[in-house]
Tab-separated table of C-alpha atoms in Angstrom:
chain	number	residue	atom	x	y	z
A	16	UNK	CA	111.003	92.707	122.885
A	17	UNK	CA	111.856	96.097	122.742
A	18	UNK	CA	109.709	98.037	119.840
A	19	UNK	CA	112.537	98.868	117.676
A	20	UNK	CA	112.575	101.736	115.358
A	21	UNK	CA	114.055	101.437	111.206
A	22	UNK	CA	115.495	105.252	111.270
A	23	UNK	CA	113.825	106.544	109.319
A	24	UNK	CA	115.576	108.221	105.077
A	25	UNK	CA	115.586	111.807	105.052
A	26	UNK	CA	114.177	112.183	101.603
A	27	UNK	CA	109.981	114.169	101.739
A	28	UNK	CA	107.443	112.537	100.271
A	29	UNK	CA	105.743	113.599	97.080
A	30	UNK	CA	103.832	115.072	98.064
A	31	UNK	CA	104.126	116.838	101.633
A	32	UNK	CA	101.767	119.689	101.889
A	33	UNK	CA	101.834	122.337	104.721
A	34	UNK	CA	105.112	124.617	105.435
A	35	UNK	CA	102.427	126.063	107.493
A	36	UNK	CA	105.173	127.621	109.991
A	37	UNK	CA	107.186	129.599	106.722
A	38	UNK	CA	103.001	130.819	105.870
A	39	UNK	CA	102.554	132.491	108.905
A	40	UNK	CA	105.958	134.248	109.290
A	41	UNK	CA	105.849	135.145	105.512
A	42	UNK	CA	101.467	136.301	106.008
A	43	UNK	CA	102.220	139.901	106.437
A	44	UNK	CA	104.152	140.424	102.608
A	45	UNK	CA	100.628	139.610	101.601
A	46	UNK	CA	99.002	143.435	103.515
A	47	UNK	CA	102.700	145.241	100.952
A	48	UNK	CA	101.308	147.568	97.853
A	49	UNK	CA	100.473	146.603	95.065
A	50	UNK	CA	102.782	148.225	91.432
A	51	UNK	CA	101.746	147.430	88.914
A	52	UNK	CA	105.499	145.668	87.445
A	53	UNK	CA	105.826	143.306	84.121
A	54	UNK	CA	106.296	140.432	86.163
A	55	UNK	CA	108.891	138.371	85.606
A	56	UNK	CA	109.181	138.166	82.107
A	57	UNK	CA	110.160	141.822	81.313
A	58	UNK	CA	107.834	143.864	79.118
A	59	UNK	CA	107.605	144.094	75.526
A	60	UNK	CA	106.004	140.875	72.769
A	61	UNK	CA	105.245	137.492	72.447
A	62	UNK	CA	108.020	135.592	74.324
A	63	UNK	CA	110.131	133.456	73.730
A	64	UNK	CA	111.270	132.321	77.218
A	65	UNK	CA	108.994	131.370	79.994
A	66	UNK	CA	110.097	131.377	83.621
A	67	UNK	CA	108.147	128.549	85.741
A	68	UNK	CA	109.117	127.615	89.847
A	69	UNK	CA	108.038	125.162	92.023
A	70	UNK	CA	109.621	123.012	95.410
A	71	UNK	CA	110.571	119.517	93.931
A	72	UNK	CA	113.701	118.503	95.091
A	73	UNK	CA	113.300	114.473	94.960
A	74	UNK	CA	111.951	111.911	91.903
A	75	UNK	CA	110.178	110.869	90.046
A	76	UNK	CA	108.910	114.944	90.054
A	77	UNK	CA	111.871	116.953	90.358
A	78	UNK	CA	112.732	114.522	86.651
A	79	UNK	CA	110.449	114.093	85.101
A	80	UNK	CA	108.683	116.829	85.626
A	81	UNK	CA	111.528	118.963	82.724
A	82	UNK	CA	110.140	117.297	80.293
A	83	UNK	CA	106.821	117.868	80.038
A	84	UNK	CA	107.363	120.401	80.581
A	85	UNK	CA	109.423	121.769	77.799
A	86	UNK	CA	106.876	119.332	75.592
A	87	UNK	CA	104.284	121.675	76.172
A	88	UNK	CA	106.457	124.396	76.106
A	89	UNK	CA	107.325	123.271	72.379
A	90	UNK	CA	103.904	123.179	71.571
A	91	UNK	CA	103.232	126.945	71.691
A	92	UNK	CA	106.229	128.287	70.285
A	93	UNK	CA	108.461	128.697	74.115
A	94	UNK	CA	110.538	126.881	76.332
A	95	UNK	CA	111.073	126.952	79.841
A	96	UNK	CA	113.547	128.443	82.682
A	97	UNK	CA	112.491	126.317	84.986
A	98	UNK	CA	114.642	127.511	88.670
A	99	UNK	CA	113.516	124.695	92.078
A	100	UNK	CA	113.264	127.118	95.606
A	101	UNK	CA	113.354	124.230	98.666
A	102	UNK	CA	109.671	124.201	100.433
A	103	UNK	CA	110.605	126.105	103.263
A	104	UNK	CA	110.897	129.214	101.338
A	105	UNK	CA	108.959	128.390	97.777
A	106	UNK	CA	105.841	130.678	99.664
A	107	UNK	CA	108.050	132.844	101.353
A	108	UNK	CA	108.867	133.593	98.101
A	109	UNK	CA	106.034	134.048	96.041
A	110	UNK	CA	104.502	135.814	98.027
A	111	UNK	CA	107.085	138.613	98.058
A	112	UNK	CA	107.052	138.029	94.531
A	113	UNK	CA	103.333	138.594	94.397
A	114	UNK	CA	103.300	142.255	96.636
A	115	UNK	CA	106.199	143.047	94.196
A	116	UNK	CA	103.975	141.768	91.217
A	117	UNK	CA	107.514	139.910	89.931
A	118	UNK	CA	105.508	136.219	89.850
A	119	UNK	CA	107.616	133.743	86.895
A	120	UNK	CA	105.386	133.176	84.404
A	121	UNK	CA	104.130	129.809	85.764
A	122	UNK	CA	104.164	128.460	89.190
A	123	UNK	CA	102.959	124.691	90.464
A	124	UNK	CA	101.726	125.862	93.866
A	125	UNK	CA	100.050	123.147	96.603
A	126	UNK	CA	96.933	123.395	96.115
A	127	UNK	CA	96.016	125.428	100.038
A	128	UNK	CA	98.613	127.608	99.817
A	129	UNK	CA	97.144	129.157	96.000
A	130	UNK	CA	93.987	131.252	97.573
A	131	UNK	CA	96.625	133.583	99.878
A	132	UNK	CA	99.018	133.823	96.255
A	133	UNK	CA	95.711	134.406	94.921
A	134	UNK	CA	94.654	137.417	97.715
A	135	UNK	CA	97.808	139.009	96.302
A	136	UNK	CA	96.408	139.689	93.179
A	137	UNK	CA	98.940	138.722	92.048
A	138	UNK	CA	97.958	135.360	89.810
A	139	UNK	CA	96.195	135.523	86.738
A	140	UNK	CA	92.412	134.174	86.469
A	141	UNK	CA	92.376	131.321	84.354
A	142	UNK	CA	88.901	131.682	84.116
A	143	UNK	CA	88.683	135.493	82.473
A	144	UNK	CA	91.948	134.164	80.150
A	145	UNK	CA	89.165	130.978	78.393
A	146	UNK	CA	90.802	127.826	80.151
A	147	UNK	CA	88.844	125.421	80.083
A	148	UNK	CA	87.740	122.292	82.506
A	149	UNK	CA	85.326	119.905	81.132
A	150	UNK	CA	85.754	116.535	82.013
A	151	UNK	CA	88.187	117.593	85.484
A	152	UNK	CA	86.834	116.683	88.915
A	153	UNK	CA	84.836	118.934	90.739
A	154	UNK	CA	86.689	118.707	93.249
A	155	UNK	CA	89.759	119.904	91.883
A	156	UNK	CA	88.620	122.885	89.997
A	157	UNK	CA	87.197	124.058	93.275
A	158	UNK	CA	90.959	123.389	95.161
A	159	UNK	CA	92.467	125.614	92.224
A	160	UNK	CA	89.310	128.598	93.179
A	161	UNK	CA	89.366	131.762	94.685
A	162	UNK	CA	86.085	134.226	94.487
A	163	UNK	CA	84.451	132.569	92.075
A	164	UNK	CA	87.292	132.278	89.506
A	165	UNK	CA	89.699	129.514	89.151
A	166	UNK	CA	93.402	130.215	89.319
A	167	UNK	CA	95.383	126.906	89.920
A	168	UNK	CA	94.555	123.859	87.850
A	169	UNK	CA	96.161	120.973	89.275
A	170	UNK	CA	97.030	118.226	86.473
A	171	UNK	CA	96.970	115.462	89.325
A	172	UNK	CA	96.060	115.202	92.936
A	173	UNK	CA	96.811	112.837	95.289
A	174	UNK	CA	95.339	111.526	97.782
A	175	UNK	CA	95.288	108.522	101.618
A	176	UNK	CA	94.428	105.428	101.596
A	177	UNK	CA	95.358	102.601	103.703
A	178	UNK	CA	98.086	99.612	102.182
A	179	UNK	CA	98.613	96.625	104.687
A	180	UNK	CA	100.796	93.846	104.383
A	181	UNK	CA	99.411	90.730	102.408
A	182	UNK	CA	102.051	88.865	103.824
A	183	UNK	CA	100.495	89.521	106.962
A	184	UNK	CA	96.785	89.701	106.573
A	185	UNK	CA	96.594	86.116	105.428
A	186	UNK	CA	99.042	85.199	108.230
A	187	UNK	CA	97.091	85.923	110.935
A	188	UNK	CA	93.862	85.258	108.481
A	189	UNK	CA	92.358	88.616	108.573
A	190	UNK	CA	90.855	90.654	104.968
A	191	UNK	CA	92.163	94.468	104.542
A	192	UNK	CA	89.813	95.926	106.837
A	193	UNK	CA	86.800	98.359	105.475
A	194	UNK	CA	85.308	100.254	107.992
A	195	UNK	CA	86.482	101.357	111.415
A	196	UNK	CA	85.136	98.382	113.604
A	197	UNK	CA	87.094	96.123	111.415
A	198	UNK	CA	90.598	98.611	111.051
A	199	UNK	CA	91.095	98.338	115.146
A	200	UNK	CA	90.994	94.664	115.272
A	201	UNK	CA	92.546	94.643	111.960
A	202	UNK	CA	95.409	96.150	114.680
A	203	UNK	CA	95.300	94.516	117.209
A	204	UNK	CA	95.496	91.402	116.128
A	205	UNK	CA	98.919	92.120	114.079
A	206	UNK	CA	101.060	93.904	116.572
A	207	UNK	CA	103.319	92.044	117.463
A	208	UNK	CA	106.111	91.375	119.714
A	209	UNK	CA	108.705	95.004	116.850
A	210	UNK	CA	105.892	95.753	114.693
A	211	UNK	CA	102.004	98.120	115.248
A	212	UNK	CA	99.478	96.732	113.497
A	213	UNK	CA	99.439	100.630	112.010
A	214	UNK	CA	101.596	103.219	111.162
A	215	UNK	CA	100.033	107.043	110.551
A	216	UNK	CA	101.716	110.147	110.892
A	217	UNK	CA	100.630	113.046	113.772
A	218	UNK	CA	103.113	115.714	113.287
A	219	UNK	CA	102.346	118.640	114.096
A	220	UNK	CA	101.839	120.355	112.055
A	221	UNK	CA	100.237	120.161	108.001
A	222	UNK	CA	100.713	117.007	107.204
A	223	UNK	CA	99.550	115.716	110.205
A	224	UNK	CA	96.327	117.481	109.832
A	225	UNK	CA	96.646	116.187	105.868
A	226	UNK	CA	96.356	112.978	107.427
A	227	UNK	CA	94.273	113.110	110.250
A	228	UNK	CA	90.902	115.457	107.632
A	229	UNK	CA	89.602	111.814	105.631
A	230	UNK	CA	89.280	110.323	110.109
A	231	UNK	CA	87.954	113.724	111.070
A	232	UNK	CA	86.046	114.695	107.148
A	233	UNK	CA	84.370	110.357	107.364
A	234	UNK	CA	83.213	110.973	110.343
A	235	UNK	CA	81.261	113.870	109.263
A	236	UNK	CA	83.333	116.755	111.530
A	237	UNK	CA	83.664	120.531	109.549
A	238	UNK	CA	86.530	121.951	109.806
A	239	UNK	CA	84.593	124.808	111.271
A	240	UNK	CA	83.683	123.690	114.475
A	241	UNK	CA	86.494	121.496	115.621
A	242	UNK	CA	85.123	120.205	119.076
A	243	UNK	CA	81.911	119.100	117.777
A	244	UNK	CA	80.602	115.234	118.798
A	245	UNK	CA	81.657	114.294	115.382
A	246	UNK	CA	85.285	114.996	115.663
A	247	UNK	CA	85.744	113.769	119.199
A	248	UNK	CA	84.901	111.180	117.801
A	249	UNK	CA	87.552	110.758	115.148
A	250	UNK	CA	90.633	112.122	117.631
A	251	UNK	CA	89.424	109.009	119.826
A	252	UNK	CA	89.979	106.285	116.745
A	253	UNK	CA	93.377	107.349	116.886
A	254	UNK	CA	94.465	108.058	120.817
A	255	UNK	CA	92.619	104.215	120.968
A	256	UNK	CA	94.465	102.666	118.824
A	257	UNK	CA	97.772	104.036	120.112
A	258	UNK	CA	97.163	103.969	123.751
A	259	UNK	CA	96.038	100.548	123.315
A	260	UNK	CA	99.726	99.734	121.491
A	261	UNK	CA	98.716	98.648	118.107
A	262	UNK	CA	100.032	102.105	116.903
A	263	UNK	CA	103.264	103.529	118.115
A	264	UNK	CA	103.419	106.060	120.042
A	265	UNK	CA	105.988	107.950	117.451
A	266	UNK	CA	103.206	108.794	115.310
A	267	UNK	CA	103.758	112.310	117.108
A	268	UNK	CA	106.339	112.581	114.971
A	269	UNK	CA	106.764	110.182	112.034
A	270	UNK	CA	106.594	112.447	108.564
A	271	UNK	CA	105.008	110.464	106.194
A	272	UNK	CA	108.283	108.960	104.277
A	273	UNK	CA	108.838	107.898	107.906
A	274	UNK	CA	106.185	106.021	107.915
A	275	UNK	CA	107.005	104.470	104.580
A	276	UNK	CA	110.134	102.487	106.061
A	277	UNK	CA	108.120	101.476	108.676
A	278	UNK	CA	106.104	99.827	106.773
A	279	UNK	CA	108.740	98.742	104.319
A	280	UNK	CA	110.267	98.045	107.990
A	281	UNK	CA	107.784	95.475	108.572
A	282	UNK	CA	107.270	96.923	111.626
A	283	UNK	CA	103.960	97.744	110.524
A	284	UNK	CA	101.114	95.887	108.927
A	285	UNK	CA	99.427	98.327	108.158
A	286	UNK	CA	99.815	102.132	107.036
A	287	UNK	CA	98.170	105.616	105.988
A	288	UNK	CA	99.451	107.035	102.868
A	289	UNK	CA	98.910	108.173	99.292
A	290	UNK	CA	100.224	106.814	95.962
A	291	UNK	CA	103.251	108.695	95.973
A	292	UNK	CA	105.009	106.334	98.105
A	293	UNK	CA	104.291	103.557	95.013
A	294	UNK	CA	107.861	103.641	93.101
A	295	UNK	CA	110.178	103.186	96.572
A	296	UNK	CA	107.725	100.490	97.648
A	297	UNK	CA	107.558	98.939	94.259
A	298	UNK	CA	111.251	98.666	93.232
A	299	UNK	CA	111.875	96.279	97.073
A	300	UNK	CA	110.671	92.787	95.392
A	301	UNK	CA	109.346	91.486	98.649
A	302	UNK	CA	107.327	93.586	99.456
A	303	UNK	CA	103.830	92.032	98.974
A	304	UNK	CA	101.358	94.813	100.198
A	305	UNK	CA	97.524	95.927	98.500
A	306	UNK	CA	95.852	99.427	98.905
A	307	UNK	CA	91.838	99.453	99.812
A	308	UNK	CA	90.003	102.976	100.749
A	309	UNK	CA	90.422	105.182	103.574
A	310	UNK	CA	88.212	102.526	106.581
A	311	UNK	CA	84.999	104.567	107.390
A	312	UNK	CA	82.908	104.593	110.334
A	313	UNK	CA	80.404	102.165	109.224
A	314	UNK	CA	78.977	100.178	106.172
A	315	UNK	CA	77.367	102.135	103.244
A	316	UNK	CA	78.971	106.036	104.388
A	317	UNK	CA	81.766	107.141	101.437
A	318	UNK	CA	85.834	107.687	102.346
A	319	UNK	CA	85.960	112.383	102.319
A	320	UNK	CA	89.955	112.897	101.850
A	321	UNK	CA	91.682	115.700	101.662
A	322	UNK	CA	92.987	116.708	98.211
A	323	UNK	CA	96.747	116.388	98.141
A	324	UNK	CA	98.857	117.481	94.767
A	325	UNK	CA	100.257	120.740	93.315
A	326	UNK	CA	98.045	123.840	90.577
A	327	UNK	CA	99.595	125.823	88.195
A	328	UNK	CA	99.052	128.868	88.017
A	329	UNK	CA	100.255	132.456	86.065
A	330	UNK	CA	101.654	134.646	87.268
A	331	UNK	CA	100.554	138.694	86.700
A	332	UNK	CA	103.249	140.077	83.269
A	333	UNK	CA	101.908	141.237	79.674
A	334	UNK	CA	99.233	140.225	77.512
A	335	UNK	CA	102.029	137.754	75.478
A	336	UNK	CA	103.665	136.591	78.294
A	337	UNK	CA	100.165	135.679	79.927
A	338	UNK	CA	98.530	133.930	76.663
A	339	UNK	CA	101.822	132.012	76.266
A	340	UNK	CA	101.878	130.558	79.703
A	341	UNK	CA	97.755	129.704	79.675
A	342	UNK	CA	98.463	127.797	75.688
A	343	UNK	CA	101.021	125.718	78.696
A	344	UNK	CA	99.224	124.968	80.894
A	345	UNK	CA	95.673	123.768	78.859
A	346	UNK	CA	98.354	121.661	76.572
A	347	UNK	CA	100.187	120.492	80.874
A	348	UNK	CA	95.942	119.663	81.619
A	349	UNK	CA	94.851	117.675	78.054
A	350	UNK	CA	93.755	113.568	78.460
A	351	UNK	CA	96.851	112.631	77.513
A	352	UNK	CA	99.785	115.108	79.164
A	353	UNK	CA	97.727	113.977	83.279
A	354	UNK	CA	98.292	111.011	82.561
A	355	UNK	CA	101.927	110.534	81.807
A	356	UNK	CA	102.465	113.015	84.579
A	357	UNK	CA	100.698	111.362	86.758
A	358	UNK	CA	102.234	108.347	86.663
A	359	UNK	CA	105.527	109.376	86.615
A	360	UNK	CA	104.984	111.133	89.628
A	361	UNK	CA	102.537	108.711	91.321
A	362	UNK	CA	99.631	110.782	91.062
A	363	UNK	CA	95.499	110.581	89.814
A	364	UNK	CA	95.146	112.528	86.682
A	365	UNK	CA	92.224	115.474	87.166
A	366	UNK	CA	91.062	114.681	83.666
A	367	UNK	CA	88.545	112.210	85.077
A	368	UNK	CA	88.585	109.860	81.864
A	369	UNK	CA	92.259	109.545	82.103
A	370	UNK	CA	91.317	108.979	85.597
A	371	UNK	CA	89.418	106.227	85.248
A	372	UNK	CA	91.871	104.229	82.570
A	373	UNK	CA	94.613	103.853	84.946
A	374	UNK	CA	93.136	102.819	87.795
A	375	UNK	CA	90.802	99.854	85.556
A	376	UNK	CA	94.165	98.955	84.319
A	377	UNK	CA	96.643	99.716	87.219
A	378	UNK	CA	95.724	97.938	90.443
A	379	UNK	CA	97.172	99.852	93.703
A	380	UNK	CA	96.297	103.219	92.106
A	381	UNK	CA	91.608	101.930	91.935
A	382	UNK	CA	91.794	102.576	95.508
A	383	UNK	CA	92.982	106.680	94.889
A	384	UNK	CA	90.637	107.095	91.989
A	385	UNK	CA	87.708	106.214	93.884
A	386	UNK	CA	88.071	108.339	96.220
A	387	UNK	CA	88.395	111.519	94.188
A	388	UNK	CA	84.849	111.585	93.828
A	389	UNK	CA	83.888	112.541	97.048
A	390	UNK	CA	87.655	114.249	97.509
A	391	UNK	CA	87.170	117.558	99.761
A	392	UNK	CA	90.396	120.828	99.060
A	393	UNK	CA	91.448	122.012	102.077
A	394	UNK	CA	90.795	124.973	101.431
A	395	UNK	CA	86.597	124.592	100.444
A	396	UNK	CA	85.166	126.068	104.076
A	397	UNK	CA	87.046	127.828	104.871
A	398	UNK	CA	88.994	129.516	102.237
A	399	UNK	CA	92.197	131.580	104.168
A	400	UNK	CA	91.489	130.971	107.068
A	401	UNK	CA	92.433	127.429	106.417
A	402	UNK	CA	96.515	127.379	107.716
A	403	UNK	CA	95.061	128.670	111.108
A	404	UNK	CA	92.653	125.927	111.897
A	405	UNK	CA	94.288	123.470	110.520
A	406	UNK	CA	97.278	123.589	112.413
A	407	UNK	CA	94.924	124.371	115.702
A	408	UNK	CA	94.165	120.958	114.979
A	409	UNK	CA	97.147	119.497	114.209
A	410	UNK	CA	98.337	121.385	117.811
A	411	UNK	CA	95.184	119.517	118.848
A	412	UNK	CA	96.366	116.261	118.020
A	413	UNK	CA	99.444	116.516	119.709
A	414	UNK	CA	98.231	116.932	122.760
A	415	UNK	CA	95.655	113.641	122.491
A	416	UNK	CA	98.561	111.640	121.401
A	417	UNK	CA	101.617	112.858	123.334
A	418	UNK	CA	100.346	115.513	126.268
A	419	UNK	CA	97.802	112.984	127.385
A	420	UNK	CA	94.302	115.402	126.998
A	421	UNK	CA	91.802	114.062	126.526
A	422	UNK	CA	89.938	114.910	122.501
A	423	UNK	CA	87.292	116.892	124.290
A	424	UNK	CA	89.870	118.794	125.908
A	425	UNK	CA	92.138	119.289	123.034
A	426	UNK	CA	89.723	120.005	120.618
A	427	UNK	CA	87.591	121.928	122.381
A	428	UNK	CA	91.358	124.911	122.657
A	429	UNK	CA	92.484	123.946	119.608
A	430	UNK	CA	88.897	125.020	118.826
A	431	UNK	CA	89.350	128.113	120.906
A	432	UNK	CA	92.778	129.055	119.521
A	433	UNK	CA	91.268	128.636	116.008
A	434	UNK	CA	88.734	131.412	117.192
A	435	UNK	CA	91.874	134.164	118.228
């Protein structure tokens, strides 16, 4: 029987990372001469309105963000003028504004893009502005740093875990897998007719790299050496799953939203995906599912997942505007506000106490909360060099899964591309 695929809905996941091609095209803007303009808000005394920009175009983020922003703005005696820009245009626009010193007062930026934006000199150092980070996960604080200074802070983050269809696993007599060996066995046993055992996104962008990194890092691989034995081991796992028919060859074209569609249609018994999918999944009352941490190579290891989500930044303008903007960010990072934002958006609070409370109250989020403590900021190893290496890694995954190249050869090519 042919494996019929459900046509994916045209929507974007909350934490869809990447748009690296757009960033590369815009990179030259960071070299432009920088003036001493007054920023988006103009000059003068204390403002009554701050400007804000983000790329959210899907519920619940786009509906909840303005409300929480307005609440924090009101507490600090200002209003916020909200602007939403399509994701592909977002970083090119910000980089151009940074070069001209006209950045908005507030911007919500995908965390791996933060260092590139901070390198322009257009952002306020939140460290020097006195913004405290006590109680936040250290890995989350690190994700917003550039050259030892904090330029962005996430109110909440997301990551990846393994979703499984409880009905299908029960019928097959399978427990949720915890190791790679168990994952391989379960995926093979659950593959039947038009249904694959496992679905993941191996699309050739940052989104595909984001999905591969939990396996890559948990194996002990480093982005500084893409062709290490540990990296080959991780890519071999994915290739073996596809070659065995336990995962579809179409994973090289599936986004995370497409993967979710396959899972909801029961074309996949398990999937790798993030907490932002939970509102959609829970809306289907006929779908019964559970969530566990990403399987590990061997018992005793800890999953190392990439931190997804966005950080709040403050653009340079004048002292009065900057102070108000920092005050609004401080409010957004508060325990209650962080918990509210995360619950609405399908994220994990950056505040450790709020995250623990959320994980205890919501079993569906417990796996994601458990992983935050060992999660890794994507720019930790390479800083502003991350985008180039990320694309090289995505290309290697594509070459191995779709191009017939061995994992070792694909990763060797990736390592050469990353060094050029």
